[in-house]
């Protein structure tokens, strides 16, 4: 389990996060949502160890995050940034193989290729694995990086709980690939990974999550199951729009639609 | 149409050919040993080498004049050319990785200029900074060059970085500023110099290998060979750096240490090269580009291939510089710039869209 206690962060005198408590548990998908500037990405960076909180502590599998060697962290958690770019002409497969770095000593082993190819298939890029990354569209590039982080965590022998952090994973993606992402996220949780993701699209993410945390002005405004969140009357205040809850047959909980007033 | 062509060539990598590259380097070296005002046939060159290798027990007759030219003038110079080429090309490749920017070149981004500032200040103030004798006195110029190169690399890295990334435009602008500063300092020192130092200083700006001796080779070699041996250890980290510093961290690399080591080792090589041979431009830009075109951007090949191809290029440029207008020499920096500057223009033309930041 990854546990953040009483996290606060100030940058240049500005309070970004205040007294945030959060847990990521194996097998569960936790979505972090909130208005722009609520501190979602900052929180994800702190949970993953990329940034250090001004106050509070993060423990990973019971041990303070700061005590882990960087390489070990690379084996236990992967992070998909909102935007990664690469101006060098690697092939798709070569970029995904970079995800195997924390598991390699020296060169790639057959199992590294296996994990990379499996991840490439998962994001529907198998027919482009030898194409140059630089020749891909924005959405395809985003999927290559997703495959890279999936390959990074595809090491069941590690024997400890693993964590997948996704910052706006559906950015740049068309509807069908957005669906693919949520399917993959569920599969990863099903395989025992703890997933923490920052998402904008409330409805899709809520359907795919086990827990939802809503941040507002750096504090946790709401936390609970998707059903509890959707039902909360506070949502309107947080996002600053009137909302209507629409029942969709077969959906897990009602969809949120902006109420146009008529 | 263009897209089709790109796809056809996608992901195709040339086979890794270290043996032929190495062989080409050795052959070019042997040819260089025979070329110069005193034309020596390959056979005679071979005899001289065997005579030396057998410590004088070789039965053949060797003209001692020829032997002196080959052993005392040409051989050290050729070895220095190889070292200089390897150091500049490898430093270029590694800095491009660190800056995540294929247009980083020790000359363009001001690392060489930093080295020049350091060495010129040290030369013009000999005995002031380090009033020591012996080995330390001979090393004080390289040491100051190295410090200058290191300081500028860190400065440029910090100036050019915006939110974790270096943009081509800010990087090159920072380089222009560094080069202008170096130009001003060199100009001031030149203006205040007497005739003799004037000639010594002019060579910084154009680059030359003509002062090479076995002694200068011995002083340079460790500062180039040691970094060349250490840098390949960072090949995987450099590959990850191409994705971004944060990404490299998440992939399990100690980014701070990697950054410091790369900058330190590159500055060491470039600084020493500049202090002994002056400014030899564009090697660090042209060579890694050629290597990436043939073998792709993976640092596991990029580092050794750049070192080898850099050696070949500088050796060839030096051969040109001392034979085209023999017996007088064209500065080697002129030759590399004549090759490199048009190549740079071609790259800018090709990458126009990316430059529009």
Coordinates of C-alpha atoms in Angstrom, one line a residue:
Chain A
X1 CA 0.0 0.0 0.0
X2 CA 1.1 3.5 -0.7
X3 CA 0.1 5.9 2.0
X4 CA 0.4 9.7 2.0
X5 CA -0.2 11.4 5.3
X6 CA -0.8 15.1 5.9
X7 CA 0.9 16.2 2.6
X8 CA 1.5 19.9 2.2
X9 CA 3.4 21.6 -0.6
X10 CA 4.3 25.3 -1.1
X11 CA 6.2 26.5 -4.1
X12 CA 7.6 30.1 -4.1
X13 CA 5.4 31.0 -1.1
X14 CA 2.2 29.7 -2.8
X15 CA 0.3 26.9 -1.1
X16 CA -0.3 24.2 -3.7
X17 CA -1.4 21.3 -1.4
X18 CA -2.6 21.3 2.2
X19 CA -3.1 18.4 4.6
X20 CA -3.8 15.8 2.0
X21 CA -4.3 12.2 3.1
X22 CA -4.5 9.5 0.5
X23 CA -4.0 5.8 0.1
X24 CA -3.4 3.7 -3.0
X25 CA -4.2 0.1 -2.6
X26 CA -3.3 -2.9 -4.7
X27 CA -6.1 -3.9 -7.0
X28 CA -7.9 -0.6 -6.8
X29 CA -8.1 2.3 -9.2
X30 CA -8.1 5.7 -7.5
X31 CA -9.0 8.8 -9.6
X32 CA -7.9 12.2 -8.6
X33 CA -10.1 14.9 -10.0
X34 CA -10.8 18.6 -9.5
X35 CA -10.8 22.0 -11.2
X36 CA -7.7 23.3 -13.0
X37 CA -5.0 24.3 -10.6
X38 CA -6.4 22.2 -7.8
X39 CA -3.0 20.5 -7.3
X40 CA -3.8 17.2 -8.9
X41 CA -0.5 16.7 -10.9
X42 CA 1.6 18.0 -7.9
X43 CA 0.0 15.4 -5.7
X44 CA 0.7 12.6 -8.2
X45 CA 4.3 13.8 -8.4
X46 CA 4.7 13.7 -4.7
X47 CA 3.1 10.2 -4.4
X48 CA 5.5 8.9 -7.0
X49 CA 8.6 10.4 -5.4
X50 CA 9.4 12.8 -8.2
X51 CA 8.7 15.7 -5.9
X52 CA 9.2 16.0 -2.1
X53 CA 6.4 17.4 0.0
X54 CA 7.1 20.4 2.2
X55 CA 5.3 18.6 5.0
X56 CA 3.9 15.2 5.6
X57 CA 5.1 11.7 4.7
X58 CA 4.7 9.1 1.9
X59 CA 5.3 5.5 2.7
X60 CA 5.5 2.7 0.1
X61 CA 4.8 -0.8 1.2
X62 CA 5.4 0.4 4.8
X63 CA 8.7 2.1 4.2
X64 CA 9.3 5.8 3.7
X65 CA 9.5 6.6 0.0
X66 CA 12.7 8.6 0.4
X67 CA 14.5 5.5 1.7
X68 CA 14.1 3.6 -1.6
X69 CA 17.0 3.5 -4.0
X70 CA 16.0 5.2 -7.3
X71 CA 16.4 2.0 -9.2
X72 CA 14.2 0.0 -6.9
X73 CA 11.5 2.7 -7.2
X74 CA 11.8 2.3 -11.0
X75 CA 10.9 -1.4 -10.5
X76 CA 8.0 -0.7 -8.2
X77 CA 6.2 2.2 -9.9
X78 CA 5.8 3.8 -13.3
X79 CA 4.6 7.3 -14.2
X80 CA 3.0 8.4 -17.3
X81 CA 3.5 12.2 -17.7
X82 CA 0.8 14.4 -19.2
X83 CA 3.2 15.0 -22.1
X84 CA 6.4 13.3 -22.9
X85 CA 8.3 14.2 -26.0
X86 CA 11.3 12.8 -27.8
X87 CA 13.0 14.4 -30.7
X88 CA 15.3 11.5 -31.5
X89 CA 14.4 8.9 -34.1
X90 CA 13.8 5.8 -31.9
X91 CA 11.4 3.1 -33.2
X92 CA 8.2 2.5 -31.3
X93 CA 9.6 -0.8 -29.9
X94 CA 12.8 0.9 -28.8
X95 CA 10.9 3.6 -26.8
X96 CA 8.8 0.9 -25.1
X97 CA 12.0 -1.1 -24.3
X98 CA 13.3 2.0 -22.4
X99 CA 10.6 1.1 -19.9
X100 CA 12.5 -2.1 -19.1
X101 CA 15.6 -0.1 -17.9
X102 CA 15.1 -0.6 -14.2
X103 CA 15.0 -4.4 -14.7
X104 CA 18.0 -4.6 -17.0
X105 CA 21.7 -5.0 -16.2
X106 CA 23.5 -4.4 -19.5
X107 CA 21.4 -5.3 -22.6
X108 CA 17.9 -6.4 -23.1
X109 CA 17.0 -10.0 -22.4
X110 CA 14.4 -12.0 -24.3
X111 CA 11.8 -11.4 -21.5
X112 CA 12.3 -7.6 -22.0
X113 CA 11.4 -7.9 -25.6
X114 CA 8.4 -10.1 -24.6
X115 CA 7.2 -7.5 -22.1
X116 CA 7.7 -4.7 -24.6
X117 CA 5.9 -6.5 -27.4
X118 CA 3.0 -7.4 -25.1
X119 CA 2.6 -3.7 -24.0
X120 CA 2.7 -2.6 -27.7
X121 CA -0.1 -5.0 -28.4
X122 CA -2.1 -3.7 -25.5
X123 CA -2.2 -0.2 -26.9
X124 CA -3.0 -1.4 -30.4
X125 CA 0.3 -0.4 -32.0
X126 CA 1.7 -3.8 -32.9
X127 CA 1.7 -3.0 -36.7
X128 CA 3.8 0.1 -36.0
X129 CA 6.4 -1.3 -33.7
X130 CA 9.2 -0.7 -36.2
X131 CA 8.0 2.7 -37.2
X132 CA 9.9 5.8 -36.0
X133 CA 8.4 7.5 -33.0
X134 CA 8.9 10.9 -34.6
X135 CA 6.6 9.9 -37.5
X136 CA 3.6 9.2 -35.2
X137 CA 0.6 11.4 -34.4
X138 CA 0.1 13.0 -31.0
X139 CA -2.3 10.3 -29.9
X140 CA -0.1 7.5 -31.1
X141 CA 2.9 9.0 -29.2
X142 CA 0.8 9.1 -26.1
X143 CA 0.0 5.4 -26.5
X144 CA 3.7 4.6 -27.0
X145 CA 4.4 6.1 -23.6
X146 CA 1.6 4.2 -22.0
X147 CA 3.0 1.0 -23.5
X148 CA 6.4 2.1 -22.0
X149 CA 5.1 2.4 -18.5
X150 CA 3.1 -0.9 -18.8
X151 CA 6.3 -2.7 -19.9
X152 CA 8.1 -1.1 -16.9
X153 CA 5.7 -2.7 -14.5
X154 CA 5.4 -6.0 -16.3
X155 CA 7.7 -7.9 -13.9
X156 CA 5.6 -10.1 -11.6
X157 CA 8.7 -11.6 -10.0
X158 CA 9.3 -8.3 -8.2
X159 CA 7.1 -9.7 -5.4
X160 CA 5.9 -6.4 -3.9
X161 CA 2.9 -4.3 -4.7
X162 CA 3.4 -2.2 -7.8
X163 CA 2.0 1.2 -8.6
X164 CA 0.9 2.8 -11.8
X165 CA 0.6 6.6 -12.0
X166 CA -1.2 8.1 -14.9
X167 CA -1.5 11.9 -15.5
X168 CA -4.3 12.6 -17.9
X169 CA -3.8 9.3 -19.8
X170 CA -6.6 10.0 -22.2
X171 CA -5.1 13.3 -23.5
X172 CA -5.0 13.5 -27.3
X173 CA -6.9 10.2 -27.6
X174 CA -9.9 9.5 -29.7
X175 CA -13.0 7.9 -28.1
X176 CA -12.1 4.3 -29.0
X177 CA -8.6 4.7 -27.5
X178 CA -10.0 6.4 -24.5
X179 CA -12.0 3.3 -24.0
X180 CA -8.9 1.2 -24.5
X181 CA -7.1 3.1 -21.8
X182 CA -9.9 2.6 -19.2
X183 CA -10.0 -1.1 -20.2
X184 CA -6.2 -1.4 -19.6
X185 CA -6.5 0.5 -16.3
X186 CA -9.1 -2.1 -15.1
X187 CA -6.9 -4.9 -16.3
X188 CA -3.9 -3.6 -14.4
X189 CA -6.0 -3.3 -11.2
X190 CA -7.3 -6.8 -11.9
X191 CA -3.7 -8.0 -12.0
X192 CA -3.1 -6.6 -8.6
X193 CA -1.5 -3.2 -9.4
X194 CA -2.5 0.0 -7.5
X195 CA -3.5 2.6 -10.0
X196 CA -3.6 6.4 -9.3
X197 CA -4.7 8.6 -12.1
X198 CA -5.4 12.3 -12.7
X199 CA -8.3 12.7 -15.1
X200 CA -10.5 15.5 -16.4
X201 CA -13.4 13.5 -17.9
X202 CA -15.5 12.9 -14.8
X203 CA -17.9 10.4 -16.3
X204 CA -15.6 8.0 -18.0
X205 CA -13.1 8.0 -15.1
X206 CA -15.8 7.6 -12.5
X207 CA -17.1 4.5 -14.3
X208 CA -13.6 3.0 -14.3
X209 CA -12.6 3.9 -10.7
X210 CA -13.0 2.2 -7.3
X211 CA -12.3 5.4 -5.4
X212 CA -12.5 9.0 -6.3
X213 CA -10.8 11.9 -4.7
X214 CA -11.8 15.4 -5.6
X215 CA -9.2 18.1 -4.9
X216 CA -10.1 21.8 -4.7
X217 CA -7.6 24.6 -3.9
X218 CA -5.1 22.0 -2.8
X219 CA -7.3 20.3 -0.3
X220 CA -9.3 17.2 -0.5
X221 CA -12.9 18.4 -0.9
X222 CA -14.5 15.0 -1.4
X223 CA -13.4 11.4 -1.3
X224 CA -15.4 8.2 -1.6
X225 CA -16.8 5.6 -3.9
X226 CA -18.0 6.7 -7.4
X227 CA -21.6 6.4 -6.2
X228 CA -21.0 8.6 -3.2
X229 CA -19.1 11.2 -5.3
X230 CA -21.8 11.4 -8.0
X231 CA -24.5 11.8 -5.4
X232 CA -22.7 14.6 -3.5
X233 CA -24.4 17.9 -3.7
X234 CA -21.0 19.6 -3.2
X235 CA -19.9 18.9 -6.8
X236 CA -21.7 21.9 -8.2
X237 CA -19.9 24.2 -5.8
X238 CA -16.5 22.7 -6.5
X239 CA -16.7 22.8 -10.3
X240 CA -18.8 26.0 -10.4
X241 CA -21.4 24.6 -12.8
X242 CA -25.0 23.4 -12.3
X243 CA -25.0 19.6 -12.9
X244 CA -27.7 17.1 -13.7
X245 CA -27.5 13.4 -12.9
X246 CA -28.7 11.2 -15.7
X247 CA -29.3 7.5 -15.3
X248 CA -27.9 5.5 -18.2
X249 CA -29.0 1.9 -18.4
X250 CA -26.1 -0.5 -17.6
X251 CA -23.9 2.2 -16.2
X252 CA -22.6 1.8 -12.7
X253 CA -23.8 5.2 -11.5
X254 CA -25.5 8.2 -13.0
X255 CA -23.7 10.4 -15.5
X256 CA -23.0 14.0 -14.8
X257 CA -24.2 16.5 -17.4
X258 CA -23.9 20.2 -17.3
X259 CA -27.3 21.6 -16.7
X260 CA -28.0 24.0 -19.5
X261 CA -31.0 25.4 -17.7
X262 CA -33.9 24.2 -19.8
Chain B
X1 CA 5.4 10.7 -51.1
X2 CA 7.8 11.9 -48.4
X3 CA 5.8 9.9 -45.8
X4 CA 6.1 6.8 -47.9
X5 CA 9.8 7.2 -48.2
X6 CA 10.0 7.8 -44.4
X7 CA 8.0 4.7 -43.7
X8 CA 10.1 2.6 -46.0
X9 CA 13.2 3.5 -44.1
X10 CA 11.6 3.4 -40.7
X11 CA 13.4 1.7 -38.0
X12 CA 15.9 0.3 -40.4
X13 CA 19.3 0.3 -38.7
X14 CA 22.6 -0.3 -40.4
X15 CA 24.6 -3.2 -39.1
X16 CA 27.0 -2.3 -36.4
X17 CA 30.5 -2.4 -38.0
X18 CA 33.1 -1.6 -35.3
X19 CA 35.8 -3.7 -37.0
X20 CA 35.6 -1.9 -40.4
X21 CA 35.5 1.5 -38.7
X22 CA 38.5 0.6 -36.6
X23 CA 40.3 -0.7 -39.7
X24 CA 39.5 2.5 -41.6
X25 CA 40.9 4.5 -38.8
X26 CA 44.2 2.5 -38.8
X27 CA 44.5 2.6 -42.6
X28 CA 43.9 6.4 -42.6
X29 CA 46.5 6.7 -39.8
X30 CA 49.1 4.8 -41.9
X31 CA 48.3 7.0 -44.9
X32 CA 48.7 10.1 -42.8
X33 CA 52.0 8.9 -41.5
X34 CA 53.3 8.9 -45.1
X35 CA 51.9 12.3 -46.2
X36 CA 53.5 15.7 -45.7
X37 CA 56.2 17.9 -47.2
X38 CA 58.5 14.9 -47.1
X39 CA 56.5 12.3 -49.0
X40 CA 57.1 8.8 -47.5
X41 CA 56.0 5.6 -49.2
X42 CA 53.8 3.2 -47.1
X43 CA 56.7 0.7 -47.3
X44 CA 59.1 3.1 -45.7
X45 CA 56.6 4.1 -43.1
X46 CA 56.1 0.4 -42.3
X47 CA 59.9 -0.1 -42.0
X48 CA 60.2 2.9 -39.6
X49 CA 57.4 1.5 -37.4
X50 CA 58.9 -2.0 -37.4
X51 CA 62.4 -0.5 -36.6
X52 CA 60.9 1.4 -33.6
X53 CA 58.8 -1.6 -32.5
X54 CA 61.8 -3.9 -32.6
X55 CA 63.9 -1.3 -30.7
X56 CA 66.4 -1.0 -33.5
X57 CA 66.8 -4.7 -34.1
X58 CA 65.1 -4.5 -37.5
X59 CA 67.6 -5.5 -40.1
X60 CA 66.4 -3.0 -42.8
X61 CA 68.1 0.3 -43.5
X62 CA 66.0 3.4 -42.4
X63 CA 66.9 7.0 -43.2
X64 CA 67.2 8.6 -39.8
X65 CA 65.8 11.8 -41.2
X66 CA 62.6 10.0 -42.3
X67 CA 62.4 8.1 -39.1
X68 CA 62.5 11.4 -37.1
X69 CA 59.7 13.0 -39.3
X70 CA 57.5 9.9 -39.0
X71 CA 58.1 9.2 -35.3
X72 CA 58.6 12.6 -33.8
X73 CA 56.4 14.8 -35.9
X74 CA 53.7 12.8 -37.6
X75 CA 52.9 10.0 -35.2
X76 CA 52.1 12.1 -32.1
X77 CA 50.1 14.5 -34.2
X78 CA 48.1 11.6 -35.7
X79 CA 47.4 10.2 -32.3
X80 CA 46.4 13.6 -31.0
X81 CA 44.0 14.1 -34.0
X82 CA 42.4 10.7 -33.2
X83 CA 42.0 11.7 -29.5
X84 CA 40.7 15.2 -30.3
X85 CA 38.1 13.7 -32.8
X86 CA 37.0 11.1 -30.3
X87 CA 36.7 13.6 -27.5
X88 CA 34.7 16.3 -29.5
X89 CA 32.4 13.8 -31.1
X90 CA 31.7 11.9 -27.9
X91 CA 31.2 15.1 -26.0
X92 CA 28.8 16.3 -28.7
X93 CA 26.8 13.0 -28.6
X94 CA 26.5 13.0 -24.7
X95 CA 25.7 16.7 -24.5
X96 CA 23.0 16.3 -27.1
X97 CA 21.5 13.5 -24.9
X98 CA 21.7 15.6 -21.8
X99 CA 20.2 18.6 -23.4
X100 CA 17.7 16.4 -25.2
X101 CA 18.6 18.3 -28.2
X102 CA 20.2 17.1 -31.4
X103 CA 21.7 20.5 -32.2
X104 CA 23.9 20.7 -29.1
X105 CA 27.6 20.9 -30.1
X106 CA 30.4 21.8 -27.7
X107 CA 31.3 24.7 -30.1
X108 CA 27.8 26.0 -30.8
X109 CA 26.5 26.0 -27.2
X110 CA 29.7 27.7 -25.8
X111 CA 31.4 24.8 -24.0
X112 CA 34.5 25.2 -26.2
X113 CA 34.4 29.0 -25.8
X114 CA 34.4 28.5 -22.0
X115 CA 37.5 26.3 -22.5
X116 CA 39.1 29.0 -24.6
X117 CA 38.3 31.7 -22.1
X118 CA 39.9 29.6 -19.3
X119 CA 43.0 28.8 -21.3
X120 CA 43.6 32.3 -22.7
X121 CA 43.3 33.8 -19.3
X122 CA 45.7 31.2 -17.9
X123 CA 48.2 31.8 -20.7
X124 CA 48.1 35.5 -20.5
X125 CA 48.5 35.4 -16.7
X126 CA 51.0 32.5 -16.5
X127 CA 52.5 32.3 -13.1
X128 CA 49.8 34.5 -11.6
X129 CA 47.1 31.9 -11.0
X130 CA 49.3 29.0 -10.1
X131 CA 52.9 30.0 -9.4
X132 CA 54.0 26.4 -9.5
X133 CA 56.7 24.6 -11.5
X134 CA 57.0 21.2 -13.1
X135 CA 54.0 19.2 -14.2
X136 CA 51.5 21.4 -12.5
X137 CA 52.8 24.4 -14.4
X138 CA 52.3 22.6 -17.7
X139 CA 48.8 21.5 -16.7
X140 CA 47.6 24.8 -15.5
X141 CA 46.3 25.9 -18.9
X142 CA 44.3 22.7 -19.4
X143 CA 43.0 22.9 -15.9
X144 CA 41.7 26.4 -16.4
X145 CA 40.3 25.4 -19.7
X146 CA 38.5 22.6 -18.1
X147 CA 37.1 24.8 -15.4
X148 CA 36.0 27.3 -18.0
X149 CA 34.2 24.6 -20.0
X150 CA 32.5 23.2 -17.0
X151 CA 31.3 26.6 -15.8
X152 CA 29.8 27.4 -19.2
X153 CA 28.1 24.1 -19.6
X154 CA 26.4 24.4 -16.2
X155 CA 25.5 28.0 -17.0
X156 CA 24.1 27.2 -20.4
X157 CA 22.2 24.2 -19.0
X158 CA 20.5 26.4 -16.5
X159 CA 19.8 29.3 -18.8
X160 CA 18.4 27.2 -21.6
X161 CA 16.1 25.0 -19.4
X162 CA 12.5 25.9 -19.3
X163 CA 10.3 23.6 -17.1
X164 CA 12.7 20.7 -17.4
X165 CA 13.4 21.0 -21.1
X166 CA 15.9 22.8 -23.2
X167 CA 14.5 24.4 -26.3
X168 CA 16.6 24.7 -29.4
X169 CA 16.3 28.4 -29.6
X170 CA 17.2 29.2 -25.9
X171 CA 20.1 26.7 -26.1
X172 CA 21.6 28.3 -29.3
X173 CA 21.0 31.8 -28.0
X174 CA 22.8 31.0 -24.7
X175 CA 25.6 29.6 -26.9
X176 CA 25.7 32.8 -29.0
X177 CA 26.0 34.8 -25.8
X178 CA 28.9 32.5 -24.5
X179 CA 30.7 32.7 -27.8
X180 CA 30.3 36.5 -27.9
X181 CA 31.8 36.7 -24.4
X182 CA 34.7 34.4 -25.4
X183 CA 35.2 36.5 -28.6
X184 CA 35.4 39.7 -26.6
X185 CA 37.8 38.3 -24.1
X186 CA 40.0 36.7 -26.8
X187 CA 39.8 40.0 -28.8
X188 CA 40.9 42.1 -25.7
X189 CA 43.8 39.7 -25.0
X190 CA 44.9 39.8 -28.6
X191 CA 44.8 43.6 -28.7
X192 CA 47.0 43.8 -25.6
X193 CA 49.4 41.1 -26.8
X194 CA 52.9 41.5 -28.3
X195 CA 53.7 39.9 -31.6
X196 CA 54.8 36.6 -30.3
X197 CA 51.8 35.9 -28.2
X198 CA 49.6 37.2 -30.9
X199 CA 50.6 34.3 -33.1
X200 CA 50.0 31.9 -30.2
X201 CA 46.6 33.3 -29.5
X202 CA 45.4 33.4 -33.1
X203 CA 45.6 29.6 -33.1
X204 CA 42.9 29.3 -30.5
X205 CA 40.3 30.8 -32.7
X206 CA 41.1 28.6 -35.7
X207 CA 42.5 25.4 -34.1
X208 CA 45.7 23.6 -35.0
X209 CA 47.5 20.4 -34.2
X210 CA 50.9 21.6 -35.4
X211 CA 52.4 22.2 -32.0
X212 CA 51.9 18.6 -31.0
X213 CA 54.7 16.7 -29.4
X214 CA 54.9 13.4 -27.5
X215 CA 54.9 15.4 -24.4
X216 CA 51.7 17.3 -25.1
X217 CA 50.1 14.0 -26.2
X218 CA 51.1 12.5 -22.9
X219 CA 49.6 15.4 -21.0
X220 CA 46.3 15.3 -23.0
X221 CA 45.7 11.6 -23.3
X222 CA 44.6 10.7 -19.7
X223 CA 42.1 13.6 -19.7
X224 CA 40.5 12.2 -22.8
X225 CA 40.9 8.5 -22.5
X226 CA 39.5 8.3 -18.9
X227 CA 36.3 10.1 -19.8
X228 CA 36.0 8.0 -22.9
X229 CA 36.1 4.9 -20.8
X230 CA 33.7 6.2 -18.2
X231 CA 31.0 7.7 -20.4
X232 CA 29.7 4.4 -21.8
X233 CA 28.6 3.5 -18.3
X234 CA 25.9 6.2 -18.7
X235 CA 24.6 4.9 -22.0
X236 CA 21.3 3.6 -20.6
X237 CA 20.8 6.7 -18.4
X238 CA 21.4 8.9 -21.5
X239 CA 18.9 6.9 -23.5
X240 CA 16.3 7.5 -20.7
X241 CA 17.3 11.2 -20.5
X242 CA 16.2 11.6 -24.1
X243 CA 12.6 11.1 -22.7
X244 CA 13.1 13.9 -20.2
X245 CA 14.7 14.3 -16.8
X246 CA 11.6 13.4 -14.8
X247 CA 11.0 10.3 -17.1
X248 CA 14.6 9.2 -16.5
X249 CA 14.1 9.5 -12.8
X250 CA 10.9 7.4 -12.9
X251 CA 12.9 4.8 -15.0
X252 CA 15.2 4.3 -12.0
X253 CA 18.2 6.6 -12.9
X254 CA 19.9 9.0 -10.5
X255 CA 19.4 12.0 -12.7
X256 CA 21.4 14.5 -10.6
X257 CA 24.5 12.3 -10.5
X258 CA 24.2 11.4 -14.2
X259 CA 23.9 15.1 -15.1
X260 CA 26.9 16.1 -13.1
X261 CA 29.0 13.2 -14.4
X262 CA 28.2 13.9 -18.0
X263 CA 28.8 17.6 -17.8
X264 CA 32.0 17.1 -15.8
X265 CA 33.5 14.4 -18.1
X266 CA 32.5 16.3 -21.3
X267 CA 33.9 19.5 -20.0
X268 CA 37.1 17.7 -19.1
X269 CA 37.6 16.3 -22.6
X270 CA 36.6 19.5 -24.4
X271 CA 38.5 21.8 -22.1
X272 CA 41.7 19.8 -22.5
X273 CA 41.2 19.6 -26.3
X274 CA 40.7 23.3 -26.6
X275 CA 43.6 24.2 -24.4
X276 CA 46.0 22.1 -26.6
X277 CA 44.5 22.4 -30.0
X278 CA 42.2 25.5 -30.0
X279 CA 38.7 25.7 -31.3
X280 CA 37.9 22.9 -33.7
X281 CA 34.2 23.4 -34.6
X282 CA 31.3 21.2 -35.7
X283 CA 32.9 17.8 -35.0
X284 CA 30.5 17.3 -32.1
X285 CA 27.5 18.2 -34.3
X286 CA 28.3 16.4 -37.6
X287 CA 29.6 13.1 -36.2
X288 CA 26.7 12.1 -33.9
X289 CA 24.3 13.1 -36.6
X290 CA 25.9 10.8 -39.1
X291 CA 26.0 8.0 -36.6
X292 CA 22.3 8.4 -35.7
X293 CA 21.4 8.4 -39.4
X294 CA 23.2 5.1 -39.9
X295 CA 22.7 3.3 -36.6
X296 CA 19.9 5.1 -34.8
X297 CA 20.0 7.2 -31.6
X298 CA 20.7 4.4 -29.1
X299 CA 23.7 5.5 -26.9
X300 CA 25.0 2.0 -26.7
X301 CA 26.1 2.4 -30.3
X302 CA 26.2 6.2 -30.4
X303 CA 29.1 6.6 -28.0
X304 CA 31.6 4.1 -29.5
X305 CA 30.6 4.9 -33.1
X306 CA 30.9 8.6 -32.5
X307 CA 34.4 8.1 -30.9
X308 CA 35.6 6.1 -33.9
X309 CA 34.0 8.3 -36.6
X310 CA 35.1 11.5 -34.8
X311 CA 38.7 10.2 -34.9
X312 CA 38.4 9.4 -38.5
X313 CA 36.9 12.8 -39.4
X314 CA 39.5 14.9 -37.5
X315 CA 42.4 12.8 -38.8
X316 CA 41.1 13.3 -42.3
X317 CA 40.6 17.0 -41.7
X318 CA 44.1 17.3 -40.3
X319 CA 45.5 15.5 -43.3
X320 CA 43.7 17.9 -45.6
X321 CA 44.9 20.9 -43.5
X322 CA 48.5 20.0 -43.8
X323 CA 48.6 18.7 -47.4
X324 CA 46.3 20.9 -49.5
X325 CA 48.6 24.0 -49.3
X326 CA 51.9 22.2 -48.3
X327 CA 54.3 23.1 -46.9
X328 CA 52.2 25.8 -45.2
X329 CA 49.1 24.7 -43.2
X330 CA 45.5 25.6 -43.2
X331 CA 44.2 25.7 -39.6
X332 CA 42.2 22.5 -38.9
X333 CA 39.3 24.5 -37.5
X334 CA 38.9 26.1 -40.9
X335 CA 38.6 22.7 -42.5
X336 CA 36.1 21.3 -40.0
X337 CA 34.0 24.4 -40.2
X338 CA 34.0 24.3 -44.0
X339 CA 32.5 20.8 -43.7
X340 CA 30.4 21.4 -40.7
X341 CA 28.8 24.8 -41.3
X342 CA 27.0 23.8 -44.5
X343 CA 25.9 20.6 -42.7
X344 CA 24.5 22.7 -39.9
X345 CA 22.6 24.8 -42.3
X346 CA 21.2 21.7 -43.9
X347 CA 20.1 20.5 -40.4
X348 CA 18.4 23.8 -39.6
X349 CA 16.6 23.6 -43.0
X350 CA 15.4 20.1 -42.2
X351 CA 14.3 20.8 -38.7
X352 CA 12.8 24.1 -39.3
X353 CA 9.4 23.3 -37.7
X354 CA 11.0 22.2 -34.5
X355 CA 13.1 25.3 -34.3
X356 CA 10.0 27.4 -34.3
X357 CA 9.6 27.4 -30.5

